[in-house]
Coordinates of C-alpha atoms and ligand atoms in Angstrom, one line a residue:
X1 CA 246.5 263.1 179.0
X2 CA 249.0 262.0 182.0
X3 CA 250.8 259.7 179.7
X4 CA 252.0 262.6 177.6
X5 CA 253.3 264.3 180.7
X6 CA 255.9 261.3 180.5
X7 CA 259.2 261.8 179.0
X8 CA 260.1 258.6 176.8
X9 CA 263.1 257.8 179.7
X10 CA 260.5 258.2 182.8
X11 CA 257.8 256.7 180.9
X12 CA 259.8 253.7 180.2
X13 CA 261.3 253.8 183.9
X14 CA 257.8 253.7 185.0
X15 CA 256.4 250.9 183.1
X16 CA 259.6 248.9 184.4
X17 CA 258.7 250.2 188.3
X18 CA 256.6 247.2 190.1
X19 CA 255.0 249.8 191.8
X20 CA 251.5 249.4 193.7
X21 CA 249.2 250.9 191.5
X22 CA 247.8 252.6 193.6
X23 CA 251.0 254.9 194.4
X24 CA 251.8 255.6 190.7
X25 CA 248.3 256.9 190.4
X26 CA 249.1 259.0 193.3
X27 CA 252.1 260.2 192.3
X28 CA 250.5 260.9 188.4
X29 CA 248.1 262.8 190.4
X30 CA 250.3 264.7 192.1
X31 CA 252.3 265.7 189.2
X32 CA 251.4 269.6 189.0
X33 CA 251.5 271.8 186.2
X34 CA 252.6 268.8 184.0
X35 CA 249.8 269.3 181.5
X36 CA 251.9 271.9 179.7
X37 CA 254.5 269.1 179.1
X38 CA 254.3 267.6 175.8
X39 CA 256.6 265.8 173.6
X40 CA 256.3 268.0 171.5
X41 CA 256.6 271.0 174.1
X42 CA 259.8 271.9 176.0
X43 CA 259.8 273.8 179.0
X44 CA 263.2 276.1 179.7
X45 CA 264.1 276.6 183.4
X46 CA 263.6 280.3 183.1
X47 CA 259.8 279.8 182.1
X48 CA 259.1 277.4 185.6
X49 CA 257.7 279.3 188.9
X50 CA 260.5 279.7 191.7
X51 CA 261.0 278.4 194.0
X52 CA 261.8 275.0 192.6
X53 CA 263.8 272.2 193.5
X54 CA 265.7 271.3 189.9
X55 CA 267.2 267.6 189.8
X56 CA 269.9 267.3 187.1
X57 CA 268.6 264.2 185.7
X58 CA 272.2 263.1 183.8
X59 CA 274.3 264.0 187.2
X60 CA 271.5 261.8 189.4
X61 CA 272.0 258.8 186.9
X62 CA 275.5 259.5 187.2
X63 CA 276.2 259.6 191.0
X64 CA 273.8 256.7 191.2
X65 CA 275.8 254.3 188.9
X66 CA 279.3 255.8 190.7
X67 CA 277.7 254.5 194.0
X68 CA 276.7 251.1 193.0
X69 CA 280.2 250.7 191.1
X70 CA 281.9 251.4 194.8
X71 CA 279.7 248.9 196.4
X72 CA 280.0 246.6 193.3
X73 CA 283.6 246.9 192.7
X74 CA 284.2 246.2 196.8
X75 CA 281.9 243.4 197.0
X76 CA 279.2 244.8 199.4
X77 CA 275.4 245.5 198.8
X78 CA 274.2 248.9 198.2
X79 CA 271.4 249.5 200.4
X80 CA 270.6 253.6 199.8
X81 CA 269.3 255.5 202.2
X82 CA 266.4 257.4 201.2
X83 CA 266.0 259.8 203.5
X84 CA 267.7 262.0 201.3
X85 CA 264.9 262.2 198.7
X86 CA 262.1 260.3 199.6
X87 CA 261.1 259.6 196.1
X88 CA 260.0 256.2 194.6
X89 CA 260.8 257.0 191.4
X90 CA 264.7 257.9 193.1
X91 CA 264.6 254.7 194.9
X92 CA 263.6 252.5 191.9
X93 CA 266.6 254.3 189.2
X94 CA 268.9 252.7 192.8
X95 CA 267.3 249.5 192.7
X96 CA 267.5 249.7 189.0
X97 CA 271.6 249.9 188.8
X98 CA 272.0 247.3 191.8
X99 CA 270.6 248.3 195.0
X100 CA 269.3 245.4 197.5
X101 CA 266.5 247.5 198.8
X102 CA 266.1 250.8 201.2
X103 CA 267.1 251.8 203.9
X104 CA 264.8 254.6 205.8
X105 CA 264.6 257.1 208.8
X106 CA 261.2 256.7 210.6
X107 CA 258.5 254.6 210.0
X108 CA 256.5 257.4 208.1
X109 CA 259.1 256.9 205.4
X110 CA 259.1 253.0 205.5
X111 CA 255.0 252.8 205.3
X112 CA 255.6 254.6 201.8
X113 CA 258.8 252.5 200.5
X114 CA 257.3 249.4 201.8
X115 CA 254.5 250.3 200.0
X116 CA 256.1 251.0 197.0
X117 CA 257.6 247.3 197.0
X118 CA 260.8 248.3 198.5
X119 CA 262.8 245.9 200.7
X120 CA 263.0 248.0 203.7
X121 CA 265.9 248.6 207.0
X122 CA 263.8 250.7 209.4
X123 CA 267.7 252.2 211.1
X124 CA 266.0 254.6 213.7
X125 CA 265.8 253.3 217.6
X126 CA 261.6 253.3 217.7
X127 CA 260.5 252.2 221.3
X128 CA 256.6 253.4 220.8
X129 CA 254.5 249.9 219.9
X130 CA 251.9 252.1 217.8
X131 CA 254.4 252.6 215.5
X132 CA 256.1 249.6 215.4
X133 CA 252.6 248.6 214.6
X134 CA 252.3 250.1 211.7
X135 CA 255.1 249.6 210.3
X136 CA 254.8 245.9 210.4
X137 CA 251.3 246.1 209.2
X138 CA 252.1 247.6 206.0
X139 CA 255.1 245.1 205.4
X140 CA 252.1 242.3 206.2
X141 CA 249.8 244.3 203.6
X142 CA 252.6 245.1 200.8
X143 CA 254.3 241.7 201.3
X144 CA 257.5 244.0 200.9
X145 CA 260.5 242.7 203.8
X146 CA 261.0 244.7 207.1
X147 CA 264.1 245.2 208.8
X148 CA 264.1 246.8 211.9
X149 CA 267.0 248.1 214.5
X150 CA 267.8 248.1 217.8
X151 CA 269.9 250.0 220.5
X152 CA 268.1 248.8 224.0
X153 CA 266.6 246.3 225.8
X154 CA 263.6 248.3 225.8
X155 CA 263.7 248.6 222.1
X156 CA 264.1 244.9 221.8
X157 CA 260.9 244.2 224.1
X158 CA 258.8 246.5 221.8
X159 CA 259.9 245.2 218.5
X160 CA 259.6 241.8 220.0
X161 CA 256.0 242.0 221.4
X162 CA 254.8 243.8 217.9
X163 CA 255.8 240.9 216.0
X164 CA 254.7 238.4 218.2
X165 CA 250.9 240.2 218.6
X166 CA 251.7 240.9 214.3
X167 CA 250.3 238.3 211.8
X168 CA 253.6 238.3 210.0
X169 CA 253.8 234.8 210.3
X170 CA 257.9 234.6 210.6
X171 CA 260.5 236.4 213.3
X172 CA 260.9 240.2 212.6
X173 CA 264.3 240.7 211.3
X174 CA 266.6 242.5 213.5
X175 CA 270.0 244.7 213.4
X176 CA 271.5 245.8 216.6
X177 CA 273.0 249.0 216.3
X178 CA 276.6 249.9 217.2
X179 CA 278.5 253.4 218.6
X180 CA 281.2 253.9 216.2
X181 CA 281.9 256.8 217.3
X182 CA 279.2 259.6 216.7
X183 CA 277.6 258.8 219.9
X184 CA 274.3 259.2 218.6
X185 CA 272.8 256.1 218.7
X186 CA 273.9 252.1 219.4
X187 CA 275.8 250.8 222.2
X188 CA 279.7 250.4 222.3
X189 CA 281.6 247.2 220.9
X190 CA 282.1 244.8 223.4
X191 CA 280.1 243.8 226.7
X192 CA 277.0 246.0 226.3
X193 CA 276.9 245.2 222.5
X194 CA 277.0 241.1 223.0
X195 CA 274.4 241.0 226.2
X196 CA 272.1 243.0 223.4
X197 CA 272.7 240.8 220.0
X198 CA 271.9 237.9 223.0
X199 CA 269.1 239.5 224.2
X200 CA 267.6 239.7 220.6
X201 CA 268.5 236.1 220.1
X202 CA 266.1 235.2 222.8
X203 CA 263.4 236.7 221.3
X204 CA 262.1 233.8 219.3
X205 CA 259.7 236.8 217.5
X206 CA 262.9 238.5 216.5
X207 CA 265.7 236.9 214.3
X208 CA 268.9 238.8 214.1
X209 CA 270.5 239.1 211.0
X210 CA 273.4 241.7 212.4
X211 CA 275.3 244.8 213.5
X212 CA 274.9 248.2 211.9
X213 CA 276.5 251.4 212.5
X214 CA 276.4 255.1 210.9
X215 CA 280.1 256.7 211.0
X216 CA 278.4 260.6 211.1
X217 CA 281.2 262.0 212.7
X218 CA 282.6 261.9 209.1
X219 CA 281.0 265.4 208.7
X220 CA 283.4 267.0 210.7
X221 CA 286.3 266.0 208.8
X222 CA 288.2 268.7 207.1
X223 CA 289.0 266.5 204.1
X224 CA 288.7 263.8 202.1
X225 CA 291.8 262.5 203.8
X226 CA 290.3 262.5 207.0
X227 CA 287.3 260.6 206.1
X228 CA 289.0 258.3 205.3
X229 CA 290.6 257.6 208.2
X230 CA 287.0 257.9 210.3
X231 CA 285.5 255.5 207.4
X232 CA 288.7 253.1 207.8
X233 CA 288.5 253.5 211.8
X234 CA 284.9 252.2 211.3
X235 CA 285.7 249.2 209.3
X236 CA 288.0 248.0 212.2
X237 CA 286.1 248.5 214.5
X238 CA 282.7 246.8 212.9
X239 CA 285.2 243.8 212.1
X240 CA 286.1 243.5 216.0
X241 CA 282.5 244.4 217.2
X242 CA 281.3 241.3 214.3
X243 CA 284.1 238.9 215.7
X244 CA 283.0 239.8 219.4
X245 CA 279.5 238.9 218.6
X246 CA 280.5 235.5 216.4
X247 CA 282.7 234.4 219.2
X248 CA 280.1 234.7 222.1
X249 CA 277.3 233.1 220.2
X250 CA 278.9 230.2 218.4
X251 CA 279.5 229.4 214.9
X252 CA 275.6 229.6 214.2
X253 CA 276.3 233.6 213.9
X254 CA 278.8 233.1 210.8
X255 CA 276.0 234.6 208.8
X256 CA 275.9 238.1 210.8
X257 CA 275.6 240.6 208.9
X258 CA 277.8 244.0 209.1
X259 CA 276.2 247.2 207.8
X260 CA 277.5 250.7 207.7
X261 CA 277.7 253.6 205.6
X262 CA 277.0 257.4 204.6
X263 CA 278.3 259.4 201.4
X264 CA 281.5 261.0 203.0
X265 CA 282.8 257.5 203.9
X266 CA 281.6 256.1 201.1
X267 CA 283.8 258.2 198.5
X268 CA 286.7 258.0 200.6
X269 CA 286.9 254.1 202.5
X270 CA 290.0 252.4 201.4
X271 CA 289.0 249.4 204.3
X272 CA 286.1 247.4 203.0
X273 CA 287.2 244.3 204.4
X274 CA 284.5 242.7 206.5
X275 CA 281.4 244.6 205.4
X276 CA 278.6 243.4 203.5
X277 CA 276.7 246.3 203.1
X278 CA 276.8 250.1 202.8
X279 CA 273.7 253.1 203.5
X280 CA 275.3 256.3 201.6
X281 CA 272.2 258.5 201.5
X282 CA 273.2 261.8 200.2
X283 CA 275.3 261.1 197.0
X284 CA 272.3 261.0 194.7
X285 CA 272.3 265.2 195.1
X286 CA 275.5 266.2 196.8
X287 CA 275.7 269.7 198.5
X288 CA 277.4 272.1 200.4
X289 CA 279.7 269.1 202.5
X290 CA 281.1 266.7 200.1
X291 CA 281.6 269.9 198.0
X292 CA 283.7 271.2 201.0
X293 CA 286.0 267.9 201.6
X294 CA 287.0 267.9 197.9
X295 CA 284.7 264.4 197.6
X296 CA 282.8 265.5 194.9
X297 CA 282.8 268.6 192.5
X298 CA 280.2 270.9 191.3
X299 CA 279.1 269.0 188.1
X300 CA 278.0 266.1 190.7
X301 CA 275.6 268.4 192.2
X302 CA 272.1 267.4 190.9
X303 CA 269.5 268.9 193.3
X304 CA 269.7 273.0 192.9
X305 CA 267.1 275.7 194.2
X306 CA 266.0 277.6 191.5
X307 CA 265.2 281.3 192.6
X308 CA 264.5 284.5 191.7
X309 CA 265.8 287.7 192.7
X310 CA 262.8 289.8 193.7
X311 CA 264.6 293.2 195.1
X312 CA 267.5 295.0 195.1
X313 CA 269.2 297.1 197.4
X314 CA 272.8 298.7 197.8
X315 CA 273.5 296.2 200.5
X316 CA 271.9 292.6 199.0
X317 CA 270.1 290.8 195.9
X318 CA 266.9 289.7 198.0
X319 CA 265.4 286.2 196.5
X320 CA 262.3 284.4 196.5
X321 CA 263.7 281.5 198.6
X322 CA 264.5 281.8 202.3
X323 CA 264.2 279.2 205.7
X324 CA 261.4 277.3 204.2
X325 CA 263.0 276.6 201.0
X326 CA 266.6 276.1 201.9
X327 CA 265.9 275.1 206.1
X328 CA 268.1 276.9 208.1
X329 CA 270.8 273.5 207.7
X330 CA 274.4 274.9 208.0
X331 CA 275.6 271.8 206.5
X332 CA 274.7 268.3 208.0
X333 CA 275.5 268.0 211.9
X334 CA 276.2 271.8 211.8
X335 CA 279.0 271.8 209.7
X336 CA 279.4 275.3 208.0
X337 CA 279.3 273.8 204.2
X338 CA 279.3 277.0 202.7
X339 CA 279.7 279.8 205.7
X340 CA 276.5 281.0 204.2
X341 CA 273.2 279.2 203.5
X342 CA 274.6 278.0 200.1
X343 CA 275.9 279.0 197.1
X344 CA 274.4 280.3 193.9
X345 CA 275.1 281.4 190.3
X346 CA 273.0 282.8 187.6
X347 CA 270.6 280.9 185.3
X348 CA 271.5 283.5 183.0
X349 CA 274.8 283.2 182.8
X350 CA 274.9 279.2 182.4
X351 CA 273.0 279.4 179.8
X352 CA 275.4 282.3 177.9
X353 CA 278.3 279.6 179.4
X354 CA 276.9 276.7 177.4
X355 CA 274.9 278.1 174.7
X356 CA 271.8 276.6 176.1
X357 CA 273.2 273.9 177.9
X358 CA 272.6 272.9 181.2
X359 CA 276.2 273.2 181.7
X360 CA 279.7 271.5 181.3
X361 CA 281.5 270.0 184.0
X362 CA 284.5 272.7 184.1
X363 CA 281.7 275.5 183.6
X364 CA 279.9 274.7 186.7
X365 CA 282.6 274.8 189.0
X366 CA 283.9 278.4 187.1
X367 CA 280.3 279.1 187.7
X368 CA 280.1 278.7 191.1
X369 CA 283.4 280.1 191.8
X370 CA 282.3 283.7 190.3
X371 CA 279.2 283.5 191.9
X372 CA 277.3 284.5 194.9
X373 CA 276.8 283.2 198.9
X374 CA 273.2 283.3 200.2
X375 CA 274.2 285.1 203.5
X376 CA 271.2 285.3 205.6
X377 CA 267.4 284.2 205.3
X378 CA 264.8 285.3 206.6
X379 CA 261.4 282.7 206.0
X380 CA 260.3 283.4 201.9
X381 CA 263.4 285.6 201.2
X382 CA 267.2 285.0 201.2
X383 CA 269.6 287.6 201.1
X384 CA 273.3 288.0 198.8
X385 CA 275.4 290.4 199.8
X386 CA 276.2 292.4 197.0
X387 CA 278.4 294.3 198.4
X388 CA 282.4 293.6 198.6
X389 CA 281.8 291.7 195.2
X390 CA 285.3 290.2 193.5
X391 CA 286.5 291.1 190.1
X392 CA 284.9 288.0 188.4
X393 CA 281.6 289.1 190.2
X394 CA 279.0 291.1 189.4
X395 CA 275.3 292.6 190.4
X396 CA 273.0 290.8 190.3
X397 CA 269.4 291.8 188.5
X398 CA 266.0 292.0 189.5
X399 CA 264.3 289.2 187.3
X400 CA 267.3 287.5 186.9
X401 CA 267.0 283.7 188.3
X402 CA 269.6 281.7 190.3
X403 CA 270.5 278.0 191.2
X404 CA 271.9 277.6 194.6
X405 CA 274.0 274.7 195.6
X406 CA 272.3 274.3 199.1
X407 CA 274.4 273.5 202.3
X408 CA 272.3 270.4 202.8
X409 CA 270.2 268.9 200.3
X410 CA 268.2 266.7 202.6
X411 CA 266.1 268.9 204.5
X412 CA 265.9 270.9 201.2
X413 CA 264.0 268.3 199.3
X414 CA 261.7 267.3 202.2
X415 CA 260.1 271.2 202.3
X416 CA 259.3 270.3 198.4
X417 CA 256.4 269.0 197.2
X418 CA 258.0 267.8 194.1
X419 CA 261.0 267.7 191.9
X420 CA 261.3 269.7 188.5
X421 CA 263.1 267.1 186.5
X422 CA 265.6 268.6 183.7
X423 CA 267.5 267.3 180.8
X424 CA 270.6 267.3 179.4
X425 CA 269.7 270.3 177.2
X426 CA 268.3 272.1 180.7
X427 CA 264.5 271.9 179.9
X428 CA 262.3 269.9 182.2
X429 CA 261.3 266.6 181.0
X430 CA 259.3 265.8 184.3
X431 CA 258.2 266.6 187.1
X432 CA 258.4 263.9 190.2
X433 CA 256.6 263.8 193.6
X434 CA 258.6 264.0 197.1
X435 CA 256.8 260.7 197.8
X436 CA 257.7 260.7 202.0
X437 CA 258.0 264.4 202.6
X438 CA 257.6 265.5 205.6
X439 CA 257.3 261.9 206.8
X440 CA 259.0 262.5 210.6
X441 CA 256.5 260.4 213.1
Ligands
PLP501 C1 271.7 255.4 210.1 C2 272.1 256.1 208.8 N1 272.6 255.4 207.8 C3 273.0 256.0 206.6 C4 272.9 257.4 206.5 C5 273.3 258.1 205.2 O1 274.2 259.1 205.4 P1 274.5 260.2 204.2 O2 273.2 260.9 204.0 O3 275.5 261.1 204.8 O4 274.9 259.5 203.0 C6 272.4 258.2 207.6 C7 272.3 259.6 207.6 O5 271.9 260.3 208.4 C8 272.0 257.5 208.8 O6 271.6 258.2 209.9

């Protein structure tokens, strides 16, 4: 009965997946409301229960490929982060077109993509053993390789003493994180950053296999133009922090590796030299900020929120997805993406657009251009201002449905329990777990 939940395309992505089988059962079971899926049986968007999150299966395929033909085309590996949509099946289409493995957030997310056979690079600063200890655990358990990262001497003592109480039976690879910038996380290039690669060095439990840095600051760029120059800033100054590091520790450290990456640089680095890997998260959906620097358009948008308006007033168009659909995200590191909480237009009218379609390239942007900003939520409704409407604009409906191009796609997908999958006609051909949601210890 599952099986013919299947489309042919995810049924035959499935079979390829060397998932554990214990995880596809899992996700099989969690795939809701799929009995009414048949092969025979197409489901329109307007007949599935809002709120949903709707992936664009054709645009996901399509900003994966674009990805892996940047990191492909510049001689680097593609090592996604996945963080973004914390879906196995997501991370498999990646590792599908080219990518080397995972990169993930906290070690809730790694357990799963380990797990899930996934080479993993845990880039978050963790300095509690227990969770170290898990982590390395399930690599032991899954067989599936662990990366972890570094920012502290503290950090390297607790990676080091969890590998050397682990049975994983070789040194715990290690990247040492660098400050490009964002002041987030990592220590400078130079003195502090050479005393810690040595540090880790030490550590016969540990074995360092390079420098890693996350150029975030790339979100407050005003255009593609200027992410550019953070992403090229960054390449510089990873080549320098590399030579720093090569130079102190003899020619043994030739093979240090240099990671770095997010979408925004991604789509606009001309400066690759140096770099052997890249950790663009976001550009499997797209949202409000890449939308906003003029780095992608609206037909790369493949995650929408599906909603539907529920009351109307003189004043708004009152929907059925607020905060805990949408978060509160103005855009990633508080960047206003959309000065609203994203940007909608009606299901209705796409499908008038395209006669049925799930929408042309040219009629998505026209579509979002006479459409409607979400400008306030409260927790299960968001409001539209309906008011002060332009002369391509009109009134919304209640009934009517909407997709909203959210400010930040990220948090979106990790309130979901799961991903309505749909087609290139628009109906939904599956329906996928959110495999990590929620995953944050
Ligand atoms: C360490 C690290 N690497 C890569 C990424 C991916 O960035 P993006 O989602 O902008 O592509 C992030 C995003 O937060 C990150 O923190």
């Amino acid at each position: 009965m599952v099986a013919l939940c299947l489309s042919a395309e995810s049924r035959a992505l499935s079979l390829a997946v060397p998932l554990a089988a214990s995880l596809l059962a899992l996700a099989r079971a969690r795939r809701r409301d799929c009995r009414n899926l048949t092969a025979a049986t197409t489901v329109p968007l307007k007949s599935v229960d809002t709120p949903a999150i709707v992936l664009d299966l054709a645009t996901l395929k399509a900003n994966i490929q674009t990805m892996q033909a940047i990191a492909t085309s510049r001689g680097v590996a593609l090592r996604p982060h996945i963080k973004t949509h914390k879906s196995l099946v997501v991370a498999q289409m990646q590792r599908d077109a080219g990518a080397v493995g995972v990169t993930c957030s906290k070690p809730d997310e790694a357990i799963v993509f380990l797990r899930g056979g996934f080479d993993t690079l845990l880039a978050y600063p963790i300095v509690a053993r227990s969770k170290l200890d898990r982590v390395i655990a399930e690599a032991i358990a899954s067989t599936s390789r662990l990366c972890v990262m570094v920012d502290s001497a503290a950090g390297v003592q607790t990676a080091a003493a969890a590998a050397r109480d682990s049975a994983l039976g070789a040194a715990l690879d290690t990247m040492v994180k660098v400050d490009g910038g964002m002041h987030r996380c990592g220590v400078p290039p130079g003195e502090r950053l050479t005393e810690l690669c040595s540090l880790v060095d030490a550590e016969p439990a540990l074995s360092l296999k390079g420098i890693m840095t996350h150029a975030g600051q790339s979100y407050g760029a005003v255009d593609k133009a200027g992410c550019a120059k953070i992403a090229d800033a960054e390449t510089a100054l990873m080549r320098g922090a590399a030579a720093d590091v090569r130079s102190s520790r003899g020619s043994y450290f030739g093979g240090l590796r240099v990671s770095v990456g997010s979408t925004l640089t991604e789509l606009a680095r001309n400066d690759f030299e140096g770099l052997h890997e890249i950790r663009p998260g976001n550009y499997v959906f797209m949202d409000g900020t890449p939308l906003r620097l003029g780095l992608a358009g609206a037909s790369d948008v493949s995650l929408t929120v599906l909603a539907t308006v529920v009351s109307m007033n003189e004043h708004y168009a009152i929907i059925d997805a607020g905060s805990k659909v949408l978060s509160s995200d103005k855009g990633a590191h508080g960047t206003d993406a959309f000065g609203g909480h994203g940007r909608c237009w009606a299901l209705d009218d796409e499908q008038r657009d395209t006669s049925g379609g799930a929408g042309t390239a040219s009629d998505r942007a026209e579509l979002l251009s006479r459409g409607w900003t979400v400008t306030k939520l409260s927790e299960e409704h968001g409001w539209i201002d309906q008011t002060n409407l332009g002369a391509t604009q009109r009134r919304l409906r209640v009934g009517e449905r909407v997709r909203i191009v959210p400010n930040h796609s990220c948090p979106v997908a990790n309130l979901a329990d799961e991903y309505v999958v749909v087609g290139p006609s628009g109906d939904v051909v599956d329906r996928w777990p959110v495999d990590a949601r929620g995953g944050v210890h």
